[in-house]
Short mmCIF file of C-alpha atoms in Angstrom, two decimals:
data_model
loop_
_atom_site.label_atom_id
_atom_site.label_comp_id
_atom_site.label_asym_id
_atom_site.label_seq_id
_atom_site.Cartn_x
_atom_site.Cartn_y
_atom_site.Cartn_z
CA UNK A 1231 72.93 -58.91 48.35
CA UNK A 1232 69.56 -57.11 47.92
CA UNK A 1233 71.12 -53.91 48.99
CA UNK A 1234 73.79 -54.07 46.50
CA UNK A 1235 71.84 -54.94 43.74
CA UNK A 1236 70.08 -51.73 44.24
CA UNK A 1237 73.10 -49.83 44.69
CA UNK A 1238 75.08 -50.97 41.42
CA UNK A 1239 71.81 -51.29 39.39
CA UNK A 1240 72.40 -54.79 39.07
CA UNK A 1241 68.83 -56.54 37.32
CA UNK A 1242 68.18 -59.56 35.11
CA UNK A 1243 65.81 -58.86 32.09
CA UNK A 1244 63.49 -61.28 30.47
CA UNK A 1245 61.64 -60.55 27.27
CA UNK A 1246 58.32 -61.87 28.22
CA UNK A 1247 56.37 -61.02 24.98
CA UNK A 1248 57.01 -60.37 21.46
CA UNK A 1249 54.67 -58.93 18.82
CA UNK A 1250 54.57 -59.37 15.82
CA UNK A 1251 53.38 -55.65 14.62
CA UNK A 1252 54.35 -52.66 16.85
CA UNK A 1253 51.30 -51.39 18.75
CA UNK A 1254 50.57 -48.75 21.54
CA UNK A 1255 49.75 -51.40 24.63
CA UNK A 1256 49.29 -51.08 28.04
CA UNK A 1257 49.63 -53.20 31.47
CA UNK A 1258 48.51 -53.66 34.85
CA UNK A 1259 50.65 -55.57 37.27
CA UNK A 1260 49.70 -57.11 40.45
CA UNK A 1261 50.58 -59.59 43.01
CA UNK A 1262 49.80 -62.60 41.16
CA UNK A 1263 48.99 -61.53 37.94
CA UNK A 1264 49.68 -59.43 34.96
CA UNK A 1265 47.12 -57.93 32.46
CA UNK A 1266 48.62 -56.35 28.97
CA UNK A 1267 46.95 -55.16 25.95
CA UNK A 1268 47.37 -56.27 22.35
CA UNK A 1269 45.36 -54.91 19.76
CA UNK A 1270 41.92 -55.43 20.64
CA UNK A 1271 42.00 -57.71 23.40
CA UNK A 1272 43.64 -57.62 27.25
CA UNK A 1273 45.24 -60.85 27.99
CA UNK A 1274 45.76 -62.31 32.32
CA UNK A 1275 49.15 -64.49 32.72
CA UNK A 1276 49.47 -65.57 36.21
CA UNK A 1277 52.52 -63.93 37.97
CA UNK A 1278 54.05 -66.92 40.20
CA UNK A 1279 56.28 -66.51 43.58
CA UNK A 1280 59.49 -66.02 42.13
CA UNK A 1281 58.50 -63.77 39.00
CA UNK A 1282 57.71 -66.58 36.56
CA UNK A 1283 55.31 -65.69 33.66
CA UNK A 1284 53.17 -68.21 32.71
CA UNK A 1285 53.19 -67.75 29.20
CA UNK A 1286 49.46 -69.57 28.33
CA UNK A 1287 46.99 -66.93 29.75
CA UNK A 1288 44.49 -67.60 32.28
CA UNK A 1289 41.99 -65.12 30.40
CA UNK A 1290 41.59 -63.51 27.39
CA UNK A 1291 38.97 -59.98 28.04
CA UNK A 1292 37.65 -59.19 24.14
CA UNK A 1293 35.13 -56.50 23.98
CA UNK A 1294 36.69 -54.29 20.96
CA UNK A 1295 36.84 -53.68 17.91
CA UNK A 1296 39.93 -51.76 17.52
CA UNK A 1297 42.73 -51.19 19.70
CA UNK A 1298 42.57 -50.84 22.91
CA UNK A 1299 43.92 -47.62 24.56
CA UNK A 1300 43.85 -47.64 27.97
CA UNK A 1301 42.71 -50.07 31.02
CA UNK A 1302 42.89 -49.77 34.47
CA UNK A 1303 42.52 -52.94 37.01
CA UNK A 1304 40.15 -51.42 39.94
CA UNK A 1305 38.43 -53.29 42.94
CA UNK A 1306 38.41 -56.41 40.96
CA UNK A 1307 37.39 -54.95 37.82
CA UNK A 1308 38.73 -54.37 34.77
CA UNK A 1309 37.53 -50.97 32.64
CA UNK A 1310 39.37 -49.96 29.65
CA UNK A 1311 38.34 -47.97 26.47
CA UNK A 1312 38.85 -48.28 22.84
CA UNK A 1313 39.92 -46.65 19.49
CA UNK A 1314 36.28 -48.08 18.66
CA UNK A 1315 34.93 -44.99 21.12
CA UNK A 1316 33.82 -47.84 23.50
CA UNK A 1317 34.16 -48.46 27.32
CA UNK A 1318 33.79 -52.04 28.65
CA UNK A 1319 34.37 -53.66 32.14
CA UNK A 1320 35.10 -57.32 33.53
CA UNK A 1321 35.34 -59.55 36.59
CA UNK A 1322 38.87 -59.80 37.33
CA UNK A 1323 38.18 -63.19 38.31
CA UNK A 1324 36.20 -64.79 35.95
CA UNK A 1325 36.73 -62.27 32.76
CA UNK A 1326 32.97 -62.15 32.40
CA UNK A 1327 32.47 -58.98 30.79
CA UNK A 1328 29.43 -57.13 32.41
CA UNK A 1329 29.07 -53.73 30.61
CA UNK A 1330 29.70 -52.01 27.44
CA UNK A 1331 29.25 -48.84 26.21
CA UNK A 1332 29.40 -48.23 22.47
CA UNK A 1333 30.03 -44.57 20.96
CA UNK A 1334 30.59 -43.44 24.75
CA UNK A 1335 32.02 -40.57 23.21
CA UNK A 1336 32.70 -39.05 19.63
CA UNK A 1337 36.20 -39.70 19.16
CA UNK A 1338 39.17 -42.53 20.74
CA UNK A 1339 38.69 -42.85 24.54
CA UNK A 1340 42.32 -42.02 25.66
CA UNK A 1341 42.20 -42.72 29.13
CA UNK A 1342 39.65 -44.24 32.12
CA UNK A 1343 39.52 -44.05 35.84
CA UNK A 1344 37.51 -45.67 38.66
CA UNK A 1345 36.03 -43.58 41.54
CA UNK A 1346 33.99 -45.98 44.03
CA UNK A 1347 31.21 -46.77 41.45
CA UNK A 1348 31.46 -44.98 39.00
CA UNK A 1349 33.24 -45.03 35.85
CA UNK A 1350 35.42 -41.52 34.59
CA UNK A 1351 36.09 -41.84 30.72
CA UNK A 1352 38.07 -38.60 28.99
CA UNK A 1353 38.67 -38.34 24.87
CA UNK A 1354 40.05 -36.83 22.29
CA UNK A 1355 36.55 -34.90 22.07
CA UNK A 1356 37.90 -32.71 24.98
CA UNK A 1357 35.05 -34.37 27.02
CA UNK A 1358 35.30 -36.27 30.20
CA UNK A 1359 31.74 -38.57 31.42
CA UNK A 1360 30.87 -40.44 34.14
CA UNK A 1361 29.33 -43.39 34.50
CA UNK A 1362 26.89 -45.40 35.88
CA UNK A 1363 29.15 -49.16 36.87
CA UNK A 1364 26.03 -50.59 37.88
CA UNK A 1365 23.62 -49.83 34.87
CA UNK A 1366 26.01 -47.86 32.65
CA UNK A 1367 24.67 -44.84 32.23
CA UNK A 1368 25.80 -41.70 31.57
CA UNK A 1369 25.54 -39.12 34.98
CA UNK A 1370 27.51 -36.28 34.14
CA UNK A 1371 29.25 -34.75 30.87
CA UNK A 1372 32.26 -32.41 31.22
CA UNK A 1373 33.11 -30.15 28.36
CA UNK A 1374 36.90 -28.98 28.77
CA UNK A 1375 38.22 -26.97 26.06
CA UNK A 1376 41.54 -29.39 25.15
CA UNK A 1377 41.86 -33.30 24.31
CA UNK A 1378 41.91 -35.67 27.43
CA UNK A 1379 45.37 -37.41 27.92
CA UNK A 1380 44.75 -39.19 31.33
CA UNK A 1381 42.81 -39.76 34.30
CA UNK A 1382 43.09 -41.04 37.68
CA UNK A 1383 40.15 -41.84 40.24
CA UNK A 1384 40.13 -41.06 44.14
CA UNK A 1385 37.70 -43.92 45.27
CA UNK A 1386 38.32 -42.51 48.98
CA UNK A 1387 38.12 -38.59 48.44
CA UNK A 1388 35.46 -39.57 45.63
CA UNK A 1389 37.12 -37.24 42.95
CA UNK A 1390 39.24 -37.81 39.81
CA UNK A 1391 42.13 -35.99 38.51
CA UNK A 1392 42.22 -35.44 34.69
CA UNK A 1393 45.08 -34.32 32.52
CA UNK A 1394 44.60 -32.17 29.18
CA UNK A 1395 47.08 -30.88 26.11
CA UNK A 1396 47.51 -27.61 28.37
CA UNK A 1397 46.74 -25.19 25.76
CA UNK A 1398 43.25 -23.51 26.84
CA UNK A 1399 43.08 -24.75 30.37
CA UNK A 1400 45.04 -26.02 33.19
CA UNK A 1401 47.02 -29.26 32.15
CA UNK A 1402 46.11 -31.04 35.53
CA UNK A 1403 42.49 -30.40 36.63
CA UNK A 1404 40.77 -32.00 40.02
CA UNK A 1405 37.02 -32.65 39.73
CA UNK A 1406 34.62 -33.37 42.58
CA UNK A 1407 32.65 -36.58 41.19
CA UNK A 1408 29.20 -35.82 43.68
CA UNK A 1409 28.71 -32.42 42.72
CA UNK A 1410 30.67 -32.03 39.58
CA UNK A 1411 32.45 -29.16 40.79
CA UNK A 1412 36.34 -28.11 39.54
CA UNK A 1413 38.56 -28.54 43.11
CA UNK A 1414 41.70 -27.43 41.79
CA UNK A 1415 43.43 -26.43 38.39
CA UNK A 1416 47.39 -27.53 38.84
CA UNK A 1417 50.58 -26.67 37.10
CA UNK A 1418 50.15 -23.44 35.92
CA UNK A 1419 52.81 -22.07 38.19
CA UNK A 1420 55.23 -18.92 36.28
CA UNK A 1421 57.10 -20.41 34.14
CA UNK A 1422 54.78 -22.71 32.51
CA UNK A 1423 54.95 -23.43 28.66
CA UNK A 1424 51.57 -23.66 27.04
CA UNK A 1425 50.80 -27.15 25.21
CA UNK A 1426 52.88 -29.24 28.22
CA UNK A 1427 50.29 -31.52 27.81
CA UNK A 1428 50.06 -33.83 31.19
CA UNK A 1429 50.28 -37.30 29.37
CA UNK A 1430 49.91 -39.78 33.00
CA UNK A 1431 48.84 -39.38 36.43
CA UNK A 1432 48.76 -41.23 39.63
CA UNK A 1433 47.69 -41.08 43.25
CA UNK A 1434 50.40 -42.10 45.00
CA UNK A 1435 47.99 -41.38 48.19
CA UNK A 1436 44.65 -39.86 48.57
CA UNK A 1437 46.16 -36.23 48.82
CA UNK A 1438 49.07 -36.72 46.83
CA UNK A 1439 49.19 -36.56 42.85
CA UNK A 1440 52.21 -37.85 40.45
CA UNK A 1441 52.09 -36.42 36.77
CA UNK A 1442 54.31 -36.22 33.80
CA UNK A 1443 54.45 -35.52 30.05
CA UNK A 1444 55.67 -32.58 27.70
CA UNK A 1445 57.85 -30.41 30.18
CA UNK A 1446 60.19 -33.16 30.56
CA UNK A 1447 59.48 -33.43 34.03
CA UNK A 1448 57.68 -35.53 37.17
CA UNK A 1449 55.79 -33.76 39.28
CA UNK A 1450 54.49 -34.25 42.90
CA UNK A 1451 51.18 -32.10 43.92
CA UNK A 1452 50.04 -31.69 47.62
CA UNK A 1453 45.77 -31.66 46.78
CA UNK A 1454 45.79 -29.45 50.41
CA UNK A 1455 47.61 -26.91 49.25
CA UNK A 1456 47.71 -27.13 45.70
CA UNK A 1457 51.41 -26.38 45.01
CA UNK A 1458 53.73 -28.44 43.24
CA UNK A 1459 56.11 -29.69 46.31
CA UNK A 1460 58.53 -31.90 43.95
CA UNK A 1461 59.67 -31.56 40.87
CA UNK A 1462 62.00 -34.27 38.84
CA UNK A 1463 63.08 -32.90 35.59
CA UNK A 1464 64.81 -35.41 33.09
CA UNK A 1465 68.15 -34.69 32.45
CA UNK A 1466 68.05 -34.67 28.60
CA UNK A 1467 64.80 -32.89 28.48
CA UNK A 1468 63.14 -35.79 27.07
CA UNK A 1469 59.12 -36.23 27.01
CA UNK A 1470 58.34 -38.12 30.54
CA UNK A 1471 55.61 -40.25 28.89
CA UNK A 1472 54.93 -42.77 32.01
CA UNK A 1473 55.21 -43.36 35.59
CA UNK A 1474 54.37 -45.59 38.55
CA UNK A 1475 54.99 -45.33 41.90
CA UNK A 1476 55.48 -47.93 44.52
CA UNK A 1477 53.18 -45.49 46.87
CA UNK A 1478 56.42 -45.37 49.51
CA UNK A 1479 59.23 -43.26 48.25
CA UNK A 1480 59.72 -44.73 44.55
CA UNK A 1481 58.82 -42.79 41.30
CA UNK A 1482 59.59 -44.61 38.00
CA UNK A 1483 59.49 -42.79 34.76
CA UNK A 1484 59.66 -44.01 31.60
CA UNK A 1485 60.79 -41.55 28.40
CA UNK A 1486 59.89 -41.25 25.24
CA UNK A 1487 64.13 -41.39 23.86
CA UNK A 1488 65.72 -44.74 23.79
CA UNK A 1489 63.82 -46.58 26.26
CA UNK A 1490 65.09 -45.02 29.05
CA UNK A 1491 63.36 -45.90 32.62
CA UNK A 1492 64.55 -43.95 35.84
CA UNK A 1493 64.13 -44.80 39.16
CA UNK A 1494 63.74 -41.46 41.39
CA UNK A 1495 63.90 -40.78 45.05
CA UNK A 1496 61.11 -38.54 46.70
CA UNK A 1497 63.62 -37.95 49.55
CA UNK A 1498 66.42 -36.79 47.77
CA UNK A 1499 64.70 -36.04 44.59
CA UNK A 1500 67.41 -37.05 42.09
CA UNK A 1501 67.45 -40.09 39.70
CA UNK A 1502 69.12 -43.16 41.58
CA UNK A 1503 68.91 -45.65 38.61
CA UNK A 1504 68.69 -45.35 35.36
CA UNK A 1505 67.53 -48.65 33.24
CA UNK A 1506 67.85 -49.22 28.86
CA UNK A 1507 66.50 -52.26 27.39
CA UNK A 1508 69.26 -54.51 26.45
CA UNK A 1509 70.22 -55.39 23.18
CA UNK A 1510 70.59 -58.79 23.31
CA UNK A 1511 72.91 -60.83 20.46
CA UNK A 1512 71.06 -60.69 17.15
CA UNK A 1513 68.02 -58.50 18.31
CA UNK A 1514 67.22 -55.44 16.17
CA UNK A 1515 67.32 -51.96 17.46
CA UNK A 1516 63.52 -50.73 18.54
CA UNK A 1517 61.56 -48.11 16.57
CA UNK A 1518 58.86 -47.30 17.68
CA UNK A 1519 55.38 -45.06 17.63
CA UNK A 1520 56.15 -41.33 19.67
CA UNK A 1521 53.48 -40.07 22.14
CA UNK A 1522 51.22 -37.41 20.71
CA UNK A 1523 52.07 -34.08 19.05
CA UNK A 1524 51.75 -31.23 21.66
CA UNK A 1525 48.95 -29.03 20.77
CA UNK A 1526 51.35 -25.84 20.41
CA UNK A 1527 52.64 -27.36 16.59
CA UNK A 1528 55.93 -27.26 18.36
CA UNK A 1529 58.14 -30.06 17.01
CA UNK A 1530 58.24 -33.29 18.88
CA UNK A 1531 60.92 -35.03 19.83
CA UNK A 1532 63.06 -37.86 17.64
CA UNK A 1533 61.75 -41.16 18.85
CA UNK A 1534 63.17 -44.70 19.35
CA UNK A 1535 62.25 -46.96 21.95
CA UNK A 1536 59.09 -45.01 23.90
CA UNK A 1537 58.41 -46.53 27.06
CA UNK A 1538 54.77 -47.12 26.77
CA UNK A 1539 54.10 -48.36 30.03
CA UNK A 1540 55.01 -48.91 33.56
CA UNK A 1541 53.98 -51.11 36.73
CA UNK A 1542 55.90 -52.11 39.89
CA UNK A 1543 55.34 -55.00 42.25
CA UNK A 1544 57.02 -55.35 45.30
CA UNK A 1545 57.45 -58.84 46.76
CA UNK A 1546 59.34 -60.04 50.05
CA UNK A 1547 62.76 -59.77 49.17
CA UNK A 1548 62.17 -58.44 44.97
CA UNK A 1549 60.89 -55.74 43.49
CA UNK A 1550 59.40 -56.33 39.37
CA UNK A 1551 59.29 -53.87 36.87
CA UNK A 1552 57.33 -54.24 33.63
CA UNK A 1553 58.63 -52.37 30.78
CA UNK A 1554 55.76 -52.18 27.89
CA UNK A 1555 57.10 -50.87 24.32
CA UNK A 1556 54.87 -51.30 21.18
CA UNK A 1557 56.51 -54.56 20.02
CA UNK A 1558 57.85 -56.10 23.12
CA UNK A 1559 57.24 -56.37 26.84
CA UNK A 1560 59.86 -56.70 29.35
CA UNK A 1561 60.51 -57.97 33.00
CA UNK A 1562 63.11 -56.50 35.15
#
């Protein structure tokens, strides 16, 4: 039965939250619970065996003032930062919030990253800091020369991987976090088109890193060699604005056109599913925010339905998805 579900694409969807006003959230699954952002605040729902949501939260993490951007759940923390240019972190557990950081930089802090103990923050500023976790301070300031779209921490190689707009440096950049040295600048292979920003990133191991954004395509990178070993492009050229990884052979992508999610194969590398958000009877057709201008001033694409967000849990005999749009979350 499992094995045919997969094969025909066959799901069940449940809309699991509904917002009022369309935002730009984010969300972190894991094996028991799920953490999503609205507005200001980053609410916990406990995830039960068989994929039941509770809907009354077990925690509510405030800390902003204005919307959150980004958060990342990290050996039982979580660290996110803010449209109010703050970073904070929490206890998983207990949502006691034990740092914040206000004006850690001088514009939006688009993305964060854990590395062992310390915290990677990267802005619109075209800056990317580290910090202290223990006393929050600031150890090291890097001044790139494009805005910061995303950022990944290697707690076991003790380095981060940042991604930038792409138009004066490398989109994907690998920093050393001890001596603050630049390991390796990706994706600028022939062929590349200046201002393919790299909008997410992932380690699906320690030596392996997932990217996507403007050039419409996923992309695998071997840190030992630094060459691009597999690349998924998206059939209708769309902006890849997402992606998870179930750190086996799974890549899910979610575009920035009609809510499309695609579920790729490393060892084949074609798309084996292809998912769209239901319509159900009497629900209105999404519209919703696009991803960022590229830096070039090309034109970006038409929107509706941007897949904001991705996470996958795998369980015994299921595997979750959690589609995040601006005024909806979903559960696949």
């Amino acid at each position: 039965m499992i094995s045919e579900n997969w094969l025909r694409g066959k799901r069940k969807e449940i809309r699991l939250v509904k917002y009022a006003f369309r935002q730009l959230p984010w969300l972190q699954a894991t094996y028991d619970r799920l953490w999503y952002s609205s507005g200001s605040t980053i609410h916990c729902t406990e995830r039960r065996p068989d994929g039941c949501i509770v809907k009354r939260p077990l925690m509510v993490l405030q800390g902003h003032h204005d919307d959150v951007c980004r958060f990342i759940y990290a050996d039982s923390y979580i660290i996110s930062g803010g449209s109010d240019k703050s970073l904070c972190v929490w206890k998983s557990d207990s949502g006691r919030r034990i740092l914040r950081v206000t004006n850690s930089h001088d514009s939006s802090v688009n993305c964060v990253g854990f590395s062992s103990d310390v915290i990677v923050s990267g802005s619109r500023d075209s800056t990317v800091k580290l910090w202290s976790l223990v006393s929050g301070r600031l150890q090291r300031t890097f001044t790139l020369e494009d805005r910061v779209w995303s950022i990944a921490g290697n707690s076991k190689a003790r380095t981060f991987a940042c991604g930038t707009a792409g138009i004066n440096t490398a989109p994907l950049q690998v920093w050393d976090v001890e001596s603050g040295s630049l390991l390796a600048s990706l994706g600028v292979a022939p062929g590349y088109r200046r201002g393919a920003g790299v909008l997410d990133i992932v380690y699906d191991e320690p030596r392996t890193i997932v990217s996507c954004g403007y050039d419409s395509c996923v992309c695998v990178f071997d840190t030992r060699t630094n060459a691009c070993v597999l690349k998924l492009g998206d059939p209708h050229d769309s902006t890849v604005y997402c992606i998870s990884t179930d750190h086996n052979y799974g890549i899910v992508s979610g575009t920035a056109r009609h809510a499309l999610v695609r579920l790729w194969d490393q060892r084949s590398g074609h798309s084996v599913q292809v998912h769209r958000q239901s319509s159900g009877s009497g629900s209105a057709q999404l519209f919703v925010r696009p991803p960022p201008r590229p830096m070039d001033g090309s034109r970006r694409p038409a929107c509706n339905d941007v897949i904001n967000r991705l996470s996958i849990v795998q369980t015994v005999n299921v595997t979750y998805k959690y589609n995040q749009y601006d005024d909806s979350m979903i559960q696949v």
